[in-house]
């Protein structure tokens, strides 16, 4: 049994999505970051950084418990534990690694910057928000071009798709307003139709 500690952010949903798609039995514990619950002593024992998501796998490697933070690490761990969504073909695995990294750094990092500029920083700047929105849209357009003729990022469902989808879903209004990107939209529709994705996005 895996205990999953999360809140309904893109970071948290990546972990939930991976566990659900991999078919790994887990219990969900909501950690309300808007109320500072991730900074409480009991949670800091799990992750001293005070950030979700975190998993505690009671049956980790070697049969020993494992506590793991960082959504990307949890996605990869879940896929390896389940033996799913890691392409065996070297070229496909390399593509999965490339787009996993793009989702984790470029897409998620820029999306997080937009959130902070809109809601966290004391001095708001519409120009700065728009600047980073255009950067994010450019990343999605690059992914859209890559998906032409492909069903998934690595030609088969992989850990890269699990990493990207929650940020796509979180930025739905921005993408809808931008228009285009039909290959990306078709990919998102395929993802949304998967039972594991539906479960993982609604923990």
C-alpha atoms as a PDB file:
ATOM      1  CA  UNK A   1       0.000   0.000   0.000  1.00  0.00           C
ATOM      2  CA  UNK A   2       1.223   3.475  -0.901  1.00  0.00           C
ATOM      3  CA  UNK A   3       0.177   6.572   1.031  1.00  0.00           C
ATOM      4  CA  UNK A   4      -0.051   9.634  -1.215  1.00  0.00           C
ATOM      5  CA  UNK A   5       0.009  13.120   0.271  1.00  0.00           C
ATOM      6  CA  UNK A   6      -1.151  15.802  -2.140  1.00  0.00           C
ATOM      7  CA  UNK A   7      -3.197  18.855  -2.933  1.00  0.00           C
ATOM      8  CA  UNK A   8      -4.999  19.396  -6.235  1.00  0.00           C
ATOM      9  CA  UNK A   9      -2.201  21.233  -8.022  1.00  0.00           C
ATOM     10  CA  UNK A  10      -0.506  20.057 -11.205  1.00  0.00           C
ATOM     11  CA  UNK A  11       2.373  18.784  -9.063  1.00  0.00           C
ATOM     12  CA  UNK A  12       0.072  16.786  -6.836  1.00  0.00           C
ATOM     13  CA  UNK A  13      -1.999  15.451  -9.711  1.00  0.00           C
ATOM     14  CA  UNK A  14       1.079  14.112 -11.516  1.00  0.00           C
ATOM     15  CA  UNK A  15       1.684  11.732  -8.625  1.00  0.00           C
ATOM     16  CA  UNK A  16      -1.981  10.751  -8.388  1.00  0.00           C
ATOM     17  CA  UNK A  17      -2.178  10.224 -12.146  1.00  0.00           C
ATOM     18  CA  UNK A  18       0.921   8.023 -12.199  1.00  0.00           C
ATOM     19  CA  UNK A  19      -0.244   5.805  -9.343  1.00  0.00           C
ATOM     20  CA  UNK A  20      -3.712   5.415 -10.851  1.00  0.00           C
ATOM     21  CA  UNK A  21      -2.480   4.689 -14.386  1.00  0.00           C
ATOM     22  CA  UNK A  22       0.083   2.216 -13.064  1.00  0.00           C
ATOM     23  CA  UNK A  23      -2.614   0.401 -11.104  1.00  0.00           C
ATOM     24  CA  UNK A  24      -0.787   0.774  -7.799  1.00  0.00           C
ATOM     25  CA  UNK A  25      -2.962   0.533  -4.705  1.00  0.00           C
ATOM     26  CA  UNK A  26      -2.804   3.764  -2.740  1.00  0.00           C
ATOM     27  CA  UNK A  27      -4.534   5.913  -0.143  1.00  0.00           C
ATOM     28  CA  UNK A  28      -4.920   9.643  -0.701  1.00  0.00           C
ATOM     29  CA  UNK A  29      -4.270  12.137   2.088  1.00  0.00           C
ATOM     30  CA  UNK A  30      -5.223  15.722   1.246  1.00  0.00           C
ATOM     31  CA  UNK A  31      -2.706  18.325   2.425  1.00  0.00           C
ATOM     32  CA  UNK A  32      -4.331  21.753   2.174  1.00  0.00           C
ATOM     33  CA  UNK A  33      -1.450  23.983   1.153  1.00  0.00           C
ATOM     34  CA  UNK A  34      -3.743  27.038   1.257  1.00  0.00           C
ATOM     35  CA  UNK A  35      -3.964  26.534   5.029  1.00  0.00           C
ATOM     36  CA  UNK A  36      -0.260  25.893   5.506  1.00  0.00           C
ATOM     37  CA  UNK A  37      -0.673  22.191   6.231  1.00  0.00           C
ATOM     38  CA  UNK A  38       2.485  21.343   4.266  1.00  0.00           C
ATOM     39  CA  UNK A  39       4.489  23.431   6.741  1.00  0.00           C
ATOM     40  CA  UNK A  40       3.238  21.642   9.847  1.00  0.00           C
ATOM     41  CA  UNK A  41       5.728  19.516  11.817  1.00  0.00           C
ATOM     42  CA  UNK A  42       4.011  16.214  11.024  1.00  0.00           C
ATOM     43  CA  UNK A  43       4.262  16.842   7.284  1.00  0.00           C
ATOM     44  CA  UNK A  44       7.786  18.249   7.474  1.00  0.00           C
ATOM     45  CA  UNK A  45       8.849  14.859   8.842  1.00  0.00           C
ATOM     46  CA  UNK A  46       7.852  13.427   5.451  1.00  0.00           C
ATOM     47  CA  UNK A  47       9.337  16.239   3.366  1.00  0.00           C
ATOM     48  CA  UNK A  48      11.506  18.867   5.076  1.00  0.00           C
ATOM     49  CA  UNK A  49      10.999  21.107   2.016  1.00  0.00           C
ATOM     50  CA  UNK A  50       7.337  21.432   2.992  1.00  0.00           C
ATOM     51  CA  UNK A  51       6.007  20.679  -0.478  1.00  0.00           C
ATOM     52  CA  UNK A  52       3.566  18.203  -1.977  1.00  0.00           C
ATOM     53  CA  UNK A  53       3.389  15.560  -3.324  1.00  0.00           C
ATOM     54  CA  UNK A  54       4.939  12.892  -1.131  1.00  0.00           C
ATOM     55  CA  UNK A  55       4.448   9.141  -1.190  1.00  0.00           C
ATOM     56  CA  UNK A  56       5.213   6.597   1.501  1.00  0.00           C
ATOM     57  CA  UNK A  57       5.495   3.120   0.009  1.00  0.00           C
ATOM     58  CA  UNK A  58       5.210   0.593   2.831  1.00  0.00           C
ATOM     59  CA  UNK A  59       6.543  -2.073   0.479  1.00  0.00           C
ATOM     60  CA  UNK A  60       9.384  -0.202  -1.160  1.00  0.00           C
ATOM     61  CA  UNK A  61      12.558  -1.596  -2.732  1.00  0.00           C
ATOM     62  CA  UNK A  62      13.821  -4.629  -0.847  1.00  0.00           C
ATOM     63  CA  UNK A  63      10.554  -4.741   1.078  1.00  0.00           C
ATOM     64  CA  UNK A  64      11.547  -1.673   3.092  1.00  0.00           C
ATOM     65  CA  UNK A  65       9.456   1.511   3.415  1.00  0.00           C
ATOM     66  CA  UNK A  66      10.368   4.379   1.099  1.00  0.00           C
ATOM     67  CA  UNK A  67       9.385   8.026   1.455  1.00  0.00           C
ATOM     68  CA  UNK A  68       9.695   9.965  -1.786  1.00  0.00           C
ATOM     69  CA  UNK A  69       9.002  13.588  -2.752  1.00  0.00           C
ATOM     70  CA  UNK A  70       9.088  15.493  -6.076  1.00  0.00           C
ATOM     71  CA  UNK A  71       6.373  14.715  -8.615  1.00  0.00           C
ATOM     72  CA  UNK A  72       8.805  13.704 -11.352  1.00  0.00           C
ATOM     73  CA  UNK A  73      10.576  11.235  -9.089  1.00  0.00           C
ATOM     74  CA  UNK A  74       7.223   9.766  -8.048  1.00  0.00           C
ATOM     75  CA  UNK A  75       6.106   9.377 -11.678  1.00  0.00           C
ATOM     76  CA  UNK A  76       9.268   7.475 -12.592  1.00  0.00           C
ATOM     77  CA  UNK A  77       9.161   5.390  -9.404  1.00  0.00           C
ATOM     78  CA  UNK A  78       5.546   4.374 -10.015  1.00  0.00           C
ATOM     79  CA  UNK A  79       6.286   3.374 -13.609  1.00  0.00           C
ATOM     80  CA  UNK A  80       9.332   1.343 -12.594  1.00  0.00           C
ATOM     81  CA  UNK A  81       7.506  -0.346  -9.723  1.00  0.00           C
ATOM     82  CA  UNK A  82       4.592  -1.300 -11.964  1.00  0.00           C
ATOM     83  CA  UNK A  83       6.748  -2.137 -14.978  1.00  0.00           C
ATOM     84  CA  UNK A  84       4.623   0.118 -17.168  1.00  0.00           C
ATOM     85  CA  UNK A  85       5.026   3.195 -19.385  1.00  0.00           C
ATOM     86  CA  UNK A  86       8.807   2.925 -19.763  1.00  0.00           C
ATOM     87  CA  UNK A  87       9.475   2.166 -23.437  1.00  0.00           C
ATOM     88  CA  UNK A  88      11.785  -0.754 -24.099  1.00  0.00           C
ATOM     89  CA  UNK A  89      12.847   0.615 -27.479  1.00  0.00           C
ATOM     90  CA  UNK A  90      15.894   2.875 -26.912  1.00  0.00           C
ATOM     91  CA  UNK A  91      14.711   5.577 -29.325  1.00  0.00           C
ATOM     92  CA  UNK A  92      11.276   5.759 -27.766  1.00  0.00           C
ATOM     93  CA  UNK A  93      12.758   5.761 -24.275  1.00  0.00           C
ATOM     94  CA  UNK A  94      15.041   8.646 -25.268  1.00  0.00           C
ATOM     95  CA  UNK A  95      12.057  10.602 -26.621  1.00  0.00           C
ATOM     96  CA  UNK A  96      10.152   9.922 -23.412  1.00  0.00           C
ATOM     97  CA  UNK A  97      13.084  11.243 -21.381  1.00  0.00           C
ATOM     98  CA  UNK A  98      13.306  14.380 -23.528  1.00  0.00           C
ATOM     99  CA  UNK A  99       9.644  15.296 -23.197  1.00  0.00           C
ATOM    100  CA  UNK A 100       9.551  14.275 -19.540  1.00  0.00           C
ATOM    101  CA  UNK A 101      12.334  16.806 -18.951  1.00  0.00           C
ATOM    102  CA  UNK A 102      10.541  19.445 -21.014  1.00  0.00           C
ATOM    103  CA  UNK A 103       7.341  18.905 -19.029  1.00  0.00           C
ATOM    104  CA  UNK A 104       9.174  18.991 -15.700  1.00  0.00           C
ATOM    105  CA  UNK A 105      11.352  22.024 -16.368  1.00  0.00           C
ATOM    106  CA  UNK A 106      10.162  24.221 -19.231  1.00  0.00           C
ATOM    107  CA  UNK A 107       6.398  23.707 -19.020  1.00  0.00           C
ATOM    108  CA  UNK A 108       5.952  23.244 -15.269  1.00  0.00           C
ATOM    109  CA  UNK A 109       8.532  25.897 -14.407  1.00  0.00           C
ATOM    110  CA  UNK A 110       6.949  28.523 -16.636  1.00  0.00           C
ATOM    111  CA  UNK A 111       3.436  27.646 -15.497  1.00  0.00           C
ATOM    112  CA  UNK A 112       4.583  27.999 -11.895  1.00  0.00           C
ATOM    113  CA  UNK A 113       6.122  31.378 -12.655  1.00  0.00           C
ATOM    114  CA  UNK A 114       2.811  32.587 -14.111  1.00  0.00           C
ATOM    115  CA  UNK A 115       0.985  31.488 -10.966  1.00  0.00           C
ATOM    116  CA  UNK A 116       3.440  33.315  -8.718  1.00  0.00           C
ATOM    117  CA  UNK A 117       3.294  36.489 -10.801  1.00  0.00           C
ATOM    118  CA  UNK A 118      -0.510  36.444 -10.761  1.00  0.00           C
ATOM    119  CA  UNK A 119      -1.134  35.517  -7.140  1.00  0.00           C
ATOM    120  CA  UNK A 120       1.987  35.529  -4.957  1.00  0.00           C
ATOM    121  CA  UNK A 121       4.399  38.393  -5.670  1.00  0.00           C
ATOM    122  CA  UNK A 122       3.507  41.654  -3.893  1.00  0.00           C
ATOM    123  CA  UNK A 123       3.813  43.825  -7.014  1.00  0.00           C
ATOM    124  CA  UNK A 124       1.678  42.588  -9.901  1.00  0.00           C
ATOM    125  CA  UNK A 125       2.605  43.215 -13.539  1.00  0.00           C
ATOM    126  CA  UNK A 126       0.239  42.272 -16.352  1.00  0.00           C
ATOM    127  CA  UNK A 127       3.083  42.687 -18.843  1.00  0.00           C
ATOM    128  CA  UNK A 128       5.249  40.155 -17.013  1.00  0.00           C
ATOM    129  CA  UNK A 129       2.372  37.679 -16.805  1.00  0.00           C
ATOM    130  CA  UNK A 130       1.703  38.009 -20.526  1.00  0.00           C
ATOM    131  CA  UNK A 131       5.408  37.596 -21.308  1.00  0.00           C
ATOM    132  CA  UNK A 132       5.558  34.239 -19.537  1.00  0.00           C
ATOM    133  CA  UNK A 133       2.208  33.120 -20.949  1.00  0.00           C
ATOM    134  CA  UNK A 134       3.636  33.536 -24.434  1.00  0.00           C
ATOM    135  CA  UNK A 135       6.710  31.521 -23.458  1.00  0.00           C
ATOM    136  CA  UNK A 136       4.460  28.750 -22.143  1.00  0.00           C
ATOM    137  CA  UNK A 137       2.347  28.765 -25.301  1.00  0.00           C
ATOM    138  CA  UNK A 138       5.499  28.459 -27.380  1.00  0.00           C
ATOM    139  CA  UNK A 139       6.495  25.326 -25.443  1.00  0.00           C
ATOM    140  CA  UNK A 140       3.055  23.847 -26.078  1.00  0.00           C
ATOM    141  CA  UNK A 141       3.328  24.700 -29.786  1.00  0.00           C
ATOM    142  CA  UNK A 142       6.646  22.847 -29.964  1.00  0.00           C
ATOM    143  CA  UNK A 143       4.987  19.828 -28.359  1.00  0.00           C
ATOM    144  CA  UNK A 144       2.054  20.154 -30.756  1.00  0.00           C
ATOM    145  CA  UNK A 145       4.412  19.961 -33.730  1.00  0.00           C
ATOM    146  CA  UNK A 146       6.126  16.921 -32.245  1.00  0.00           C
ATOM    147  CA  UNK A 147       2.775  15.153 -31.818  1.00  0.00           C
ATOM    148  CA  UNK A 148       1.921  15.402 -35.522  1.00  0.00           C
ATOM    149  CA  UNK A 149       1.471  11.793 -36.620  1.00  0.00           C
ATOM    150  CA  UNK A 150       1.906  10.482 -33.068  1.00  0.00           C
ATOM    151  CA  UNK A 151      -0.644   9.336 -30.512  1.00  0.00           C
ATOM    152  CA  UNK A 152       1.690   9.872 -27.560  1.00  0.00           C
ATOM    153  CA  UNK A 153       4.914  11.763 -26.924  1.00  0.00           C
ATOM    154  CA  UNK A 154       7.155   8.715 -27.367  1.00  0.00           C
ATOM    155  CA  UNK A 155       4.895   7.006 -29.948  1.00  0.00           C
ATOM    156  CA  UNK A 156       3.481   4.948 -27.085  1.00  0.00           C
ATOM    157  CA  UNK A 157       2.079   5.916 -23.707  1.00  0.00           C
ATOM    158  CA  UNK A 158       5.001   6.733 -21.403  1.00  0.00           C
ATOM    159  CA  UNK A 159       6.078   8.505 -18.257  1.00  0.00           C
ATOM    160  CA  UNK A 160       6.415  11.679 -20.350  1.00  0.00           C
ATOM    161  CA  UNK A 161       2.663  11.819 -21.001  1.00  0.00           C
ATOM    162  CA  UNK A 162       1.958  11.361 -17.292  1.00  0.00           C
ATOM    163  CA  UNK A 163       4.276  14.257 -16.517  1.00  0.00           C
ATOM    164  CA  UNK A 164       2.796  16.672 -19.052  1.00  0.00           C
ATOM    165  CA  UNK A 165      -0.955  16.140 -18.836  1.00  0.00           C
ATOM    166  CA  UNK A 166      -1.728  17.853 -15.484  1.00  0.00           C
ATOM    167  CA  UNK A 167      -0.083  21.078 -16.651  1.00  0.00           C
ATOM    168  CA  UNK A 168      -2.009  20.919 -19.922  1.00  0.00           C
ATOM    169  CA  UNK A 169      -5.233  20.524 -17.941  1.00  0.00           C
ATOM    170  CA  UNK A 170      -4.312  23.350 -15.567  1.00  0.00           C
ATOM    171  CA  UNK A 171      -3.696  25.729 -18.475  1.00  0.00           C
ATOM    172  CA  UNK A 172      -6.836  24.779 -20.399  1.00  0.00           C
ATOM    173  CA  UNK A 173      -8.305  28.316 -20.544  1.00  0.00           C
ATOM    174  CA  UNK A 174      -5.031  29.786 -21.831  1.00  0.00           C
ATOM    175  CA  UNK A 175      -4.714  27.104 -24.503  1.00  0.00           C
ATOM    176  CA  UNK A 176      -8.360  27.455 -25.507  1.00  0.00           C
ATOM    177  CA  UNK A 177      -7.953  31.199 -25.956  1.00  0.00           C
ATOM    178  CA  UNK A 178      -4.799  30.714 -28.027  1.00  0.00           C
ATOM    179  CA  UNK A 179      -6.480  28.297 -30.440  1.00  0.00           C
ATOM    180  CA  UNK A 180      -4.800  25.928 -32.859  1.00  0.00           C
ATOM    181  CA  UNK A 181      -2.502  23.149 -31.636  1.00  0.00           C
ATOM    182  CA  UNK A 182      -4.809  20.448 -32.952  1.00  0.00           C
ATOM    183  CA  UNK A 183      -2.290  17.640 -32.456  1.00  0.00           C
ATOM    184  CA  UNK A 184      -1.872  18.610 -28.811  1.00  0.00           C
ATOM    185  CA  UNK A 185      -5.641  18.761 -28.346  1.00  0.00           C
ATOM    186  CA  UNK A 186      -6.083  15.316 -29.895  1.00  0.00           C
ATOM    187  CA  UNK A 187      -3.416  13.944 -27.543  1.00  0.00           C
ATOM    188  CA  UNK A 188      -5.166  15.541 -24.560  1.00  0.00           C
ATOM    189  CA  UNK A 189      -8.486  14.007 -25.614  1.00  0.00           C
ATOM    190  CA  UNK A 190      -6.861  10.564 -25.754  1.00  0.00           C
ATOM    191  CA  UNK A 191      -5.385  11.108 -22.315  1.00  0.00           C
ATOM    192  CA  UNK A 192      -8.669  12.359 -20.844  1.00  0.00           C
ATOM    193  CA  UNK A 193     -10.495   9.257 -22.108  1.00  0.00           C
ATOM    194  CA  UNK A 194      -8.242   6.886 -20.164  1.00  0.00           C
ATOM    195  CA  UNK A 195      -9.859   5.528 -16.960  1.00  0.00           C
ATOM    196  CA  UNK A 196      -6.590   5.850 -15.049  1.00  0.00           C
ATOM    197  CA  UNK A 197      -6.282   9.499 -16.029  1.00  0.00           C
ATOM    198  CA  UNK A 198      -9.871  10.149 -14.980  1.00  0.00           C
ATOM    199  CA  UNK A 199      -9.213   8.538 -11.604  1.00  0.00           C
ATOM    200  CA  UNK A 200      -5.871  10.248 -11.124  1.00  0.00           C
ATOM    201  CA  UNK A 201      -7.171  13.708 -11.957  1.00  0.00           C
ATOM    202  CA  UNK A 202      -9.938  13.349  -9.356  1.00  0.00           C
ATOM    203  CA  UNK A 203      -8.186  11.897  -6.311  1.00  0.00           C
END
